[in-house]
mmCIF file of C-alpha atoms (C1' of nucleotides) in Angstrom:
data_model
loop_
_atom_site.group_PDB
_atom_site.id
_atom_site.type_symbol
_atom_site.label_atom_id
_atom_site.label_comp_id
_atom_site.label_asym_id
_atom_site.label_seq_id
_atom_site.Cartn_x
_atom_site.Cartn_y
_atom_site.Cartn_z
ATOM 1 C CA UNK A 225 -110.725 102.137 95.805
ATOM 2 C CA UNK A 226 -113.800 104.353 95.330
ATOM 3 C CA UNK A 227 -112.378 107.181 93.177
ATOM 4 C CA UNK A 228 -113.829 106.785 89.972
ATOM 5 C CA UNK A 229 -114.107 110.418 87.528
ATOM 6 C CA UNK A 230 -117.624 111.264 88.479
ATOM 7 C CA UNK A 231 -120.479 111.955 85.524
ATOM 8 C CA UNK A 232 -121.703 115.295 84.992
ATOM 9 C CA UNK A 233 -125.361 116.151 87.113
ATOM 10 C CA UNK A 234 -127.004 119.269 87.189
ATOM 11 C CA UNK A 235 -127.118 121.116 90.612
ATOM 12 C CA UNK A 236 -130.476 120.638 92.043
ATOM 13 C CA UNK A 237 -131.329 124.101 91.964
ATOM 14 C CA UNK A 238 -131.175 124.005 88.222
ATOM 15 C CA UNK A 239 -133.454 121.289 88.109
ATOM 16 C CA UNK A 240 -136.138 122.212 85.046
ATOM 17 C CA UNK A 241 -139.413 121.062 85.608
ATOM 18 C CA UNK A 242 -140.560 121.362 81.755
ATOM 19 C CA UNK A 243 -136.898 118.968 81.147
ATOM 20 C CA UNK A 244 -137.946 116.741 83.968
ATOM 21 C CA UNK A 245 -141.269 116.241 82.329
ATOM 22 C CA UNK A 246 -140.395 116.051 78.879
ATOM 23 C CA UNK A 247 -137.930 113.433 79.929
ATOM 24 C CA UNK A 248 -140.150 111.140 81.691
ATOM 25 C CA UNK A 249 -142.549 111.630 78.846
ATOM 26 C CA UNK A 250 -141.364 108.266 77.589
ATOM 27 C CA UNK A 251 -142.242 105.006 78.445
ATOM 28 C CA UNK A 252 -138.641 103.436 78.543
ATOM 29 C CA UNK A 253 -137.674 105.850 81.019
ATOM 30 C CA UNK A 254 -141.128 105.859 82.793
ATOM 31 C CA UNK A 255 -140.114 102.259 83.220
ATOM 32 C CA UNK A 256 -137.205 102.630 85.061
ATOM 33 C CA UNK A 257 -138.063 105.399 87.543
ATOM 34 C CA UNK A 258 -141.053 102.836 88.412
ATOM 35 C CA UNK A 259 -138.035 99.978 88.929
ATOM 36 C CA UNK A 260 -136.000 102.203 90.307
ATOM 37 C CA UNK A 261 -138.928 103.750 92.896
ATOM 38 C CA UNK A 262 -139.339 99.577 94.055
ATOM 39 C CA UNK A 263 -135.739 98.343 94.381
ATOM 40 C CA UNK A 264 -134.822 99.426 98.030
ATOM 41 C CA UNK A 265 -132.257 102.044 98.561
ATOM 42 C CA UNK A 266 -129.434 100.600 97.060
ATOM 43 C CA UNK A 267 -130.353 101.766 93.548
ATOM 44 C CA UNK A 268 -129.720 99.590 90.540
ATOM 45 C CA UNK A 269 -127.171 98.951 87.703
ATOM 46 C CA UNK A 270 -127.749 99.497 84.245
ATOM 47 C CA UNK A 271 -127.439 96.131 83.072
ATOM 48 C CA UNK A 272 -130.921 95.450 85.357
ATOM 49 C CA UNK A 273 -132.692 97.322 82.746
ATOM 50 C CA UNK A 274 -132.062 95.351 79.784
ATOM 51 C CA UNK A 275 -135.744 93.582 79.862
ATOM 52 C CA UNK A 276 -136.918 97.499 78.704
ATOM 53 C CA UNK A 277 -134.767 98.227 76.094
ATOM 54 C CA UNK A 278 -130.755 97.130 74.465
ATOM 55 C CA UNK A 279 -127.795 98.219 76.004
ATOM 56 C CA UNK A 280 -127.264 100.402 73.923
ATOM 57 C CA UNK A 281 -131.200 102.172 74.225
ATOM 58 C CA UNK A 282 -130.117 101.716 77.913
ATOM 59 C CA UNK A 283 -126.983 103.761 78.169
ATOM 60 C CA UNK A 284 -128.623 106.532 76.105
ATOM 61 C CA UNK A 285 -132.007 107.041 78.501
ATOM 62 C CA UNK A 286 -129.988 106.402 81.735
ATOM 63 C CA UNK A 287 -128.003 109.719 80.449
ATOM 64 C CA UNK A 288 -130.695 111.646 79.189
ATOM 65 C CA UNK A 289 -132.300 110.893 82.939
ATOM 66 C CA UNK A 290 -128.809 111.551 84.729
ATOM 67 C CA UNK A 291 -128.813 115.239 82.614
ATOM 68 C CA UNK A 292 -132.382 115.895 83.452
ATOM 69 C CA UNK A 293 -131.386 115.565 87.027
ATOM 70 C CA UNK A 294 -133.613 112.680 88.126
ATOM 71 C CA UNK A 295 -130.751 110.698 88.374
ATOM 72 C CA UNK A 296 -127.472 109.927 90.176
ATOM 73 C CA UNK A 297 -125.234 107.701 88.485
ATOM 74 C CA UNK A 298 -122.169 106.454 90.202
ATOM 75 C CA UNK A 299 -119.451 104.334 88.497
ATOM 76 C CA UNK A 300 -118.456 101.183 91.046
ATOM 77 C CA UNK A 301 -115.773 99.290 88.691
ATOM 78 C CA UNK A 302 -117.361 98.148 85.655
ATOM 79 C CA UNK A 303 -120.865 98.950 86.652
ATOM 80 C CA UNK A 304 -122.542 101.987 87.062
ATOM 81 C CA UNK A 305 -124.700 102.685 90.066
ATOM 82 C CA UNK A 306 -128.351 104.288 89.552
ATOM 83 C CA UNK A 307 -130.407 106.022 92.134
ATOM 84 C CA UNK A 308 -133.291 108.016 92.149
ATOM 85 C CA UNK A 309 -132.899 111.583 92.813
ATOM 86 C CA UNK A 310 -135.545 111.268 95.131
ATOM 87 C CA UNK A 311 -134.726 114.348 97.785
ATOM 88 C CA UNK A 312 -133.212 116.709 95.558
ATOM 89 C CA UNK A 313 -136.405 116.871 93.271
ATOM 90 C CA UNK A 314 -138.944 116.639 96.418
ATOM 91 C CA UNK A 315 -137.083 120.301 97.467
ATOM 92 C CA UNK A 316 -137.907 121.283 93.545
ATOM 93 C CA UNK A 317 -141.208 120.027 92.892
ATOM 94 C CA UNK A 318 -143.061 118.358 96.112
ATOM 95 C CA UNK A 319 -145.256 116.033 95.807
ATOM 96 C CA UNK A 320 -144.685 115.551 91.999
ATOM 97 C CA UNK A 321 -142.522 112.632 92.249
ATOM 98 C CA UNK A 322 -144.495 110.769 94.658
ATOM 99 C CA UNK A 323 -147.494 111.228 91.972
ATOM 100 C CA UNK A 324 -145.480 110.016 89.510
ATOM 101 C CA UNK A 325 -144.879 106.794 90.998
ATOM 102 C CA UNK A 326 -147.892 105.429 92.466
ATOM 103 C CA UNK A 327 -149.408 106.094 88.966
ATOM 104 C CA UNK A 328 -146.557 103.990 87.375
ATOM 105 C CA UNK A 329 -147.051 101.188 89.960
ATOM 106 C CA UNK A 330 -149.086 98.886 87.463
ATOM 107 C CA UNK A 331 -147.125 99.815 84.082
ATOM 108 C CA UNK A 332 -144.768 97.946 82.571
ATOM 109 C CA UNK A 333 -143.056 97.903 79.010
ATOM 110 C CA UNK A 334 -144.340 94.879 76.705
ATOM 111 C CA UNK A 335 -143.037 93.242 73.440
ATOM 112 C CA UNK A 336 -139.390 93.263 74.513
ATOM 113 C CA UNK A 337 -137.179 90.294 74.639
ATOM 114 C CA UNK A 338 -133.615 90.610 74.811
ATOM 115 C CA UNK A 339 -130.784 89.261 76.669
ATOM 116 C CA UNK A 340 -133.081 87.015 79.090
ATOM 117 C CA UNK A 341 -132.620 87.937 83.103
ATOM 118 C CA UNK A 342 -133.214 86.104 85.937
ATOM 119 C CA UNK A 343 -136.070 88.159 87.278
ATOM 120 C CA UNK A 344 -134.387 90.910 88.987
ATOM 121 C CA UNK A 345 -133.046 89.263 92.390
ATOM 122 C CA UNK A 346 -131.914 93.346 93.816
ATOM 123 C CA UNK A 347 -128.932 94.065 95.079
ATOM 124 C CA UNK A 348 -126.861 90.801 94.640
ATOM 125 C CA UNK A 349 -122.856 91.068 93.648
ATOM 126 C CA UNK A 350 -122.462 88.380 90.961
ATOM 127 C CA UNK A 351 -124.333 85.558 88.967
ATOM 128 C CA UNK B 253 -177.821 127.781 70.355
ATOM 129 C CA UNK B 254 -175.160 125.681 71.760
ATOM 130 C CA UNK B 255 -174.640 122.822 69.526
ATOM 131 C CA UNK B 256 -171.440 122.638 67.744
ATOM 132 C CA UNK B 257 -169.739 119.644 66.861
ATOM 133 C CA UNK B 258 -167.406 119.145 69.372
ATOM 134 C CA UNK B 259 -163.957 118.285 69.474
ATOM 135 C CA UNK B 260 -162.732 114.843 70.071
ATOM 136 C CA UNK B 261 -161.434 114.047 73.707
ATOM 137 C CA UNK B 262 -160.366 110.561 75.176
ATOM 138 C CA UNK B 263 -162.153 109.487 77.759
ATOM 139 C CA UNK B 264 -160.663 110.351 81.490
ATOM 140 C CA UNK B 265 -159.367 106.084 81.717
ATOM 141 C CA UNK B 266 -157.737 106.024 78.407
ATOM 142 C CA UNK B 267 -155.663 109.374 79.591
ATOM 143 C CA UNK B 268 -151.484 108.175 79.429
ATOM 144 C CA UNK B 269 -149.502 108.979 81.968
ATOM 145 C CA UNK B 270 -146.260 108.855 79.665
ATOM 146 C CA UNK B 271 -148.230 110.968 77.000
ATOM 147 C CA UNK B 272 -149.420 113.666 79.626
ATOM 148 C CA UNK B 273 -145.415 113.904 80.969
ATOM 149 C CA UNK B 274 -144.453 114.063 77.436
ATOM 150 C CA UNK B 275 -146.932 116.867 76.262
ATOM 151 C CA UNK B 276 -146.179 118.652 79.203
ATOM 152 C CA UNK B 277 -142.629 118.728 78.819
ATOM 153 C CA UNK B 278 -142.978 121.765 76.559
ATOM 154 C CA UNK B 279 -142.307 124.768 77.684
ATOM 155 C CA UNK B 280 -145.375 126.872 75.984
ATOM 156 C CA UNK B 281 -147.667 124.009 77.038
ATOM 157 C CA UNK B 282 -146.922 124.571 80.232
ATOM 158 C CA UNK B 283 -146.991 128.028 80.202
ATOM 159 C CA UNK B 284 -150.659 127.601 78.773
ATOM 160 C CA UNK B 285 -151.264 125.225 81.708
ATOM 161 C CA UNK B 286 -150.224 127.616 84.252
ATOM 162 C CA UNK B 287 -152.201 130.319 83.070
ATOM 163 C CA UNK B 288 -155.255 127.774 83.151
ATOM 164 C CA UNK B 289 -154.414 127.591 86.149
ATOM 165 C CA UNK B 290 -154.634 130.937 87.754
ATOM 166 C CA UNK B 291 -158.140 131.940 85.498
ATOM 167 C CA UNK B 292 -160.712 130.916 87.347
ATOM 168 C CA UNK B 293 -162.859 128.527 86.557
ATOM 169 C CA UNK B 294 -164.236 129.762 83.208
ATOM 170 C CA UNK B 295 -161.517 128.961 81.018
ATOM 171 C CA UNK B 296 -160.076 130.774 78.454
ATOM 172 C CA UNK B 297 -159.691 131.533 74.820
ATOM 173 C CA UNK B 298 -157.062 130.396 72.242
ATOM 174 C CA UNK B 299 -156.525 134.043 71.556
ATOM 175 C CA UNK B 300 -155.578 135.280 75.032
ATOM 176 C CA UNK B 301 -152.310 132.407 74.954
ATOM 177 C CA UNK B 302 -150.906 134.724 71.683
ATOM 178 C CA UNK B 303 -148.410 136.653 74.326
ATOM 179 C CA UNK B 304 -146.686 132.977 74.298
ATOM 180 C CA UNK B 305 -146.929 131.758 70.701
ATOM 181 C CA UNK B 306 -148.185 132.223 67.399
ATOM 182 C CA UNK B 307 -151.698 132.126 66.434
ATOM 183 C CA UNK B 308 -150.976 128.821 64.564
ATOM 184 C CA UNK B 309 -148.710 127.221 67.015
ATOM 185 C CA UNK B 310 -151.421 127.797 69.800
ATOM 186 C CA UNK B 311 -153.651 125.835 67.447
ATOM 187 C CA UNK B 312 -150.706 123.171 67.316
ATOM 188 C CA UNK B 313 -150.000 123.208 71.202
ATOM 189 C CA UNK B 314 -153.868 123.552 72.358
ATOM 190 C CA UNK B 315 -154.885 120.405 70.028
ATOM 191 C CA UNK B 316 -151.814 118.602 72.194
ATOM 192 C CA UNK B 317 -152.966 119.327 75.469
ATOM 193 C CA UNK B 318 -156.668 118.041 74.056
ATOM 194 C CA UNK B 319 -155.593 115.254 72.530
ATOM 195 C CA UNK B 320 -153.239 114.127 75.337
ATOM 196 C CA UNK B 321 -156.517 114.478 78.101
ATOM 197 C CA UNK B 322 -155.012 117.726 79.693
ATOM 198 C CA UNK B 323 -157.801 120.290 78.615
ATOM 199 C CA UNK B 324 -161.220 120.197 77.393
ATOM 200 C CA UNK B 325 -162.032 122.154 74.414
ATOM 201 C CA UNK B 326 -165.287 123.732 73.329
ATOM 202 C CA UNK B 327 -166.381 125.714 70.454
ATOM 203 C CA UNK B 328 -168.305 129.135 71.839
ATOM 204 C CA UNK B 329 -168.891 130.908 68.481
ATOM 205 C CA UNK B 330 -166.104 131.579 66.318
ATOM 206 C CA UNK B 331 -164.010 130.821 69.815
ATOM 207 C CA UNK B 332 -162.386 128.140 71.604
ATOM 208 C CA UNK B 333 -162.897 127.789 75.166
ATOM 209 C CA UNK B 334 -160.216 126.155 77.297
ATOM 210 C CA UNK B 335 -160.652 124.441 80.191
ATOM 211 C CA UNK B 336 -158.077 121.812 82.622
ATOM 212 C CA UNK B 337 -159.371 118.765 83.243
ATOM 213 C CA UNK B 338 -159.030 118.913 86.526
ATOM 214 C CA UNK B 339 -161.357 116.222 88.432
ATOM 215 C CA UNK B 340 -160.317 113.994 85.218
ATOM 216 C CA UNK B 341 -156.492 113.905 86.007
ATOM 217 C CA UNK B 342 -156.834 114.188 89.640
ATOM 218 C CA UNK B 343 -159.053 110.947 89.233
ATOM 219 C CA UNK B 344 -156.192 109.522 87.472
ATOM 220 C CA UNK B 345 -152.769 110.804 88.807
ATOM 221 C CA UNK B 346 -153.758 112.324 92.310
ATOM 222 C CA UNK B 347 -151.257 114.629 93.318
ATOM 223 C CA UNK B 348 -150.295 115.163 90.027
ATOM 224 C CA UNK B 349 -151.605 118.327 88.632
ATOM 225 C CA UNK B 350 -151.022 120.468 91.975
ATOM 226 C CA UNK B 351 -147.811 119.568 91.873
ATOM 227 C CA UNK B 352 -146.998 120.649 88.370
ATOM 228 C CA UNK B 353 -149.060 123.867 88.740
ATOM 229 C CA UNK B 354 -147.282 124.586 92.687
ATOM 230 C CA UNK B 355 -144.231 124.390 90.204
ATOM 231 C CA UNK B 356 -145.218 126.416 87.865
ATOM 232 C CA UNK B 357 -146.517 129.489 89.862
ATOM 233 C CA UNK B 358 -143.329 131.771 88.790
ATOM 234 C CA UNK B 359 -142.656 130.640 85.302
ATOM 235 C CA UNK B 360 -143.095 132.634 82.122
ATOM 236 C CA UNK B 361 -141.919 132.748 78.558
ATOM 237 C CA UNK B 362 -139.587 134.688 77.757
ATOM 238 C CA UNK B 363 -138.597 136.080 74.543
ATOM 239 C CA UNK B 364 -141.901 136.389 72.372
ATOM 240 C CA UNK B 365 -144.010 139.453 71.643
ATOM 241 C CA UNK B 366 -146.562 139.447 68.997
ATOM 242 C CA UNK B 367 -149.925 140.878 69.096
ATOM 243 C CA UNK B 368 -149.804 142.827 71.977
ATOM 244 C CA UNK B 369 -152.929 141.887 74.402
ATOM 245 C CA UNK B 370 -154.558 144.017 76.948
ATOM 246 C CA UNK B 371 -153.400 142.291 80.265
ATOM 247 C CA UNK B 372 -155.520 139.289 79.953
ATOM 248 C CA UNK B 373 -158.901 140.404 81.301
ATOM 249 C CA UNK B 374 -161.167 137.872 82.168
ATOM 250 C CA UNK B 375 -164.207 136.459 80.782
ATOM 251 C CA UNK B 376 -164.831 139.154 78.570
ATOM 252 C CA UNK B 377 -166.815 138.971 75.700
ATOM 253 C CA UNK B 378 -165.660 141.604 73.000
ATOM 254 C CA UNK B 379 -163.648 144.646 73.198
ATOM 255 C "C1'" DT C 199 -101.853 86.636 81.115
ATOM 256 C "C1'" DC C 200 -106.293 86.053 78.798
ATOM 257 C "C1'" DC C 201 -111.221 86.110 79.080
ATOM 258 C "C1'" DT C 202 -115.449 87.901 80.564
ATOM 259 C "C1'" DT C 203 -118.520 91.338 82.179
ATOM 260 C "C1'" DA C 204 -120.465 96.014 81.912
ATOM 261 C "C1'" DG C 205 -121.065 99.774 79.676
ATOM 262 C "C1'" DT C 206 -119.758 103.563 76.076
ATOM 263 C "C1'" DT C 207 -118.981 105.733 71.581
ATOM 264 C "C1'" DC C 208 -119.989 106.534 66.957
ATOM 265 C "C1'" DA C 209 -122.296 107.069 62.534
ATOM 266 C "C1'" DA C 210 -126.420 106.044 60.244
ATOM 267 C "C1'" DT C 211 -131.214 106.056 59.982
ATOM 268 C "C1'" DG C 212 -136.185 106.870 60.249
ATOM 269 C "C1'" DA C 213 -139.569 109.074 62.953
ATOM 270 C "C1'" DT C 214 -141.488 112.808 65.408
ATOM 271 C "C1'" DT C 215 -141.450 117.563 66.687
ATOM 272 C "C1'" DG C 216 -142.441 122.589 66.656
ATOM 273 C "C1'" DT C 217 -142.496 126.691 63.721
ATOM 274 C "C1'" DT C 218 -143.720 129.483 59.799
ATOM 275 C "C1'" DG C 219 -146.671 131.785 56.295
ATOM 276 C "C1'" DA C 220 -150.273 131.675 53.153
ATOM 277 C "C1'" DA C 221 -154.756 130.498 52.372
ATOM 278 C "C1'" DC C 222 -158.968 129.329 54.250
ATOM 279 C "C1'" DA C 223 -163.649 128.857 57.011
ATOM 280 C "C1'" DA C 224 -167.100 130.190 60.177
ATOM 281 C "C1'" DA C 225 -169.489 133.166 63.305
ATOM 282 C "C1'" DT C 226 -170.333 137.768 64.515
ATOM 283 C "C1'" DG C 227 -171.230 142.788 64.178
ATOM 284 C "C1'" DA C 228 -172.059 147.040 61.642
ATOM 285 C "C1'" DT D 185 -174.498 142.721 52.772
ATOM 286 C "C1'" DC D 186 -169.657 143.198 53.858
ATOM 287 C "C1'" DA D 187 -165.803 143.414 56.997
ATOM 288 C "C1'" DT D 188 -163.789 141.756 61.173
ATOM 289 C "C1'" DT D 189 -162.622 138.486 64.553
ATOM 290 C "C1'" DT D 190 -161.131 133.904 65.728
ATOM 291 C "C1'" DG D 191 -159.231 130.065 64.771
ATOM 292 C "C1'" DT D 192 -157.912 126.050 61.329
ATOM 293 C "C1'" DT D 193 -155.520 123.668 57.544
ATOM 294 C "C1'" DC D 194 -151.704 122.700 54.776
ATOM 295 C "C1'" DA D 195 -147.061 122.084 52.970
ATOM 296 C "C1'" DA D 196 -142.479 122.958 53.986
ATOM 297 C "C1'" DC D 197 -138.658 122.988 56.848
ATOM 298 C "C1'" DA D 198 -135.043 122.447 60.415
ATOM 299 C "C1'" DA D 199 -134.208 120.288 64.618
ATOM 300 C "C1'" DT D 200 -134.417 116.801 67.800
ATOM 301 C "C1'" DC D 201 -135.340 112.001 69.018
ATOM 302 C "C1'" DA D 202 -134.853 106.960 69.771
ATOM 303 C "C1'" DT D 203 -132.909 102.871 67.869
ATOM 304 C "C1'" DT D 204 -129.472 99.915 65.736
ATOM 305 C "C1'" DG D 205 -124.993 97.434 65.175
ATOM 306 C "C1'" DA D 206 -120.221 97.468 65.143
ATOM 307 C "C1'" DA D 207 -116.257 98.640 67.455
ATOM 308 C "C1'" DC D 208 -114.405 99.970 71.551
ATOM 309 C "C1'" DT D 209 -112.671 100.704 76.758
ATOM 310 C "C1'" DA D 210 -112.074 99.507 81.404
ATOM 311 C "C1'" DA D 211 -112.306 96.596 85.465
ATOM 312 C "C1'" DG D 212 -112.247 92.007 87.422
ATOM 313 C "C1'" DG D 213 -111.669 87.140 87.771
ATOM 314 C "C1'" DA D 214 -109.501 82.672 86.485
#
DNA sequence: TCCTTAGTTCAATGATTGTTGAACAAATGA
DNA sequence: TCATTTGTTCAACAATCATTGAACTAAGGA
């Protein structure tokens, strides 16, 4: 069954480039466009972000992304399904995306250790 | 004579990407950056930015956009000349900059009038 | 059924932000 | 010299932000 109560996104025609900015103007969220822009097409979950932040931290940039429109999030049972909104905000602002993330390509967040992960093996059902 | 003490600017590799999103994600800054945009290549004033903000907060804003790498400032007198770095963030987010200004061709603020300006003549020196 | 996994909600908290107005400084022009 | 223009500094303030920990829900698996 695939009929979960979908999250609130904003259509991509109200897509706001100074609220697209202003929320990648932080380096937790910086962080996981660049994971996001190198994980394949299948997106990721949110639990694949705890080496940047808690869970907590997690769930609250994930929605501040997801309101900015530069995410979709899907819920798939307990999990909830990230993707870039990589299209939608190529129609609104070309080129800007791509920019983004070949400048992010050598960043990464240091000084947080939490929950230890097995180094991100993508796209894998279970432990 | 044309020796004032200038202003501090980092240097074009210490520029942040996540501090360049983040002081763009305003939406007077990047009203200030648009009209940068469309000038010409001299620049302009902190006064000619008052149809978007208050003398003060243009003070604020401008120091932002220096301080984050976005524009050069440079004491001419008792004014402030204004210029993008251009060559300095295309060096170091290519694509970057076009994109935000191709973006940012229709926007305006709305909402603030305050010293009414003559319709932004160009490279003018007095009245 | 019970346990685990995955993520959310909530209140609290400290930090940062953007705006205002009054007072100020410096360069220019009359 | 004196007034004007241009922009800065400062303290105050409200608003927003990011983080934390505890308690919670919901879906799956054993």
């Amino acid at each position: 069954m695939t009929a979960h109560p979908p999250l609130p996104h904003p259509d991509t025609e109200r897509i706001s480039l100074s609220t697209v900015l202003a929320t990648l103007g932080d380096e937790t969220r910086l962080a996981i466009i660049g994971e996001l822009s190198r994980c394949g097409g299948l997106g990721m979950t949110c639990g694949q972000f705890t080496d940047l932040a808690s869970k907590t931290s997690i769930t609250y940039h994930v929605s501040k992304l997801r309101e900015a429109g530069v995410v979709n999030v899907t819920p798939e049972g307990t999990r909830r399904r990230v993707t870039l909104r990589r299209d939608d905000l190529d129609h609104r602002f070309p080129g800007f995306l791509d920019s983004i993330i070949a400048s992010t390509a050598d960043l990464h967040i240091d000084g947080f250790e939490d929950e230890p992960n097995e180094p991100a093996e993508l796209s894998r059902r279970n432990p």
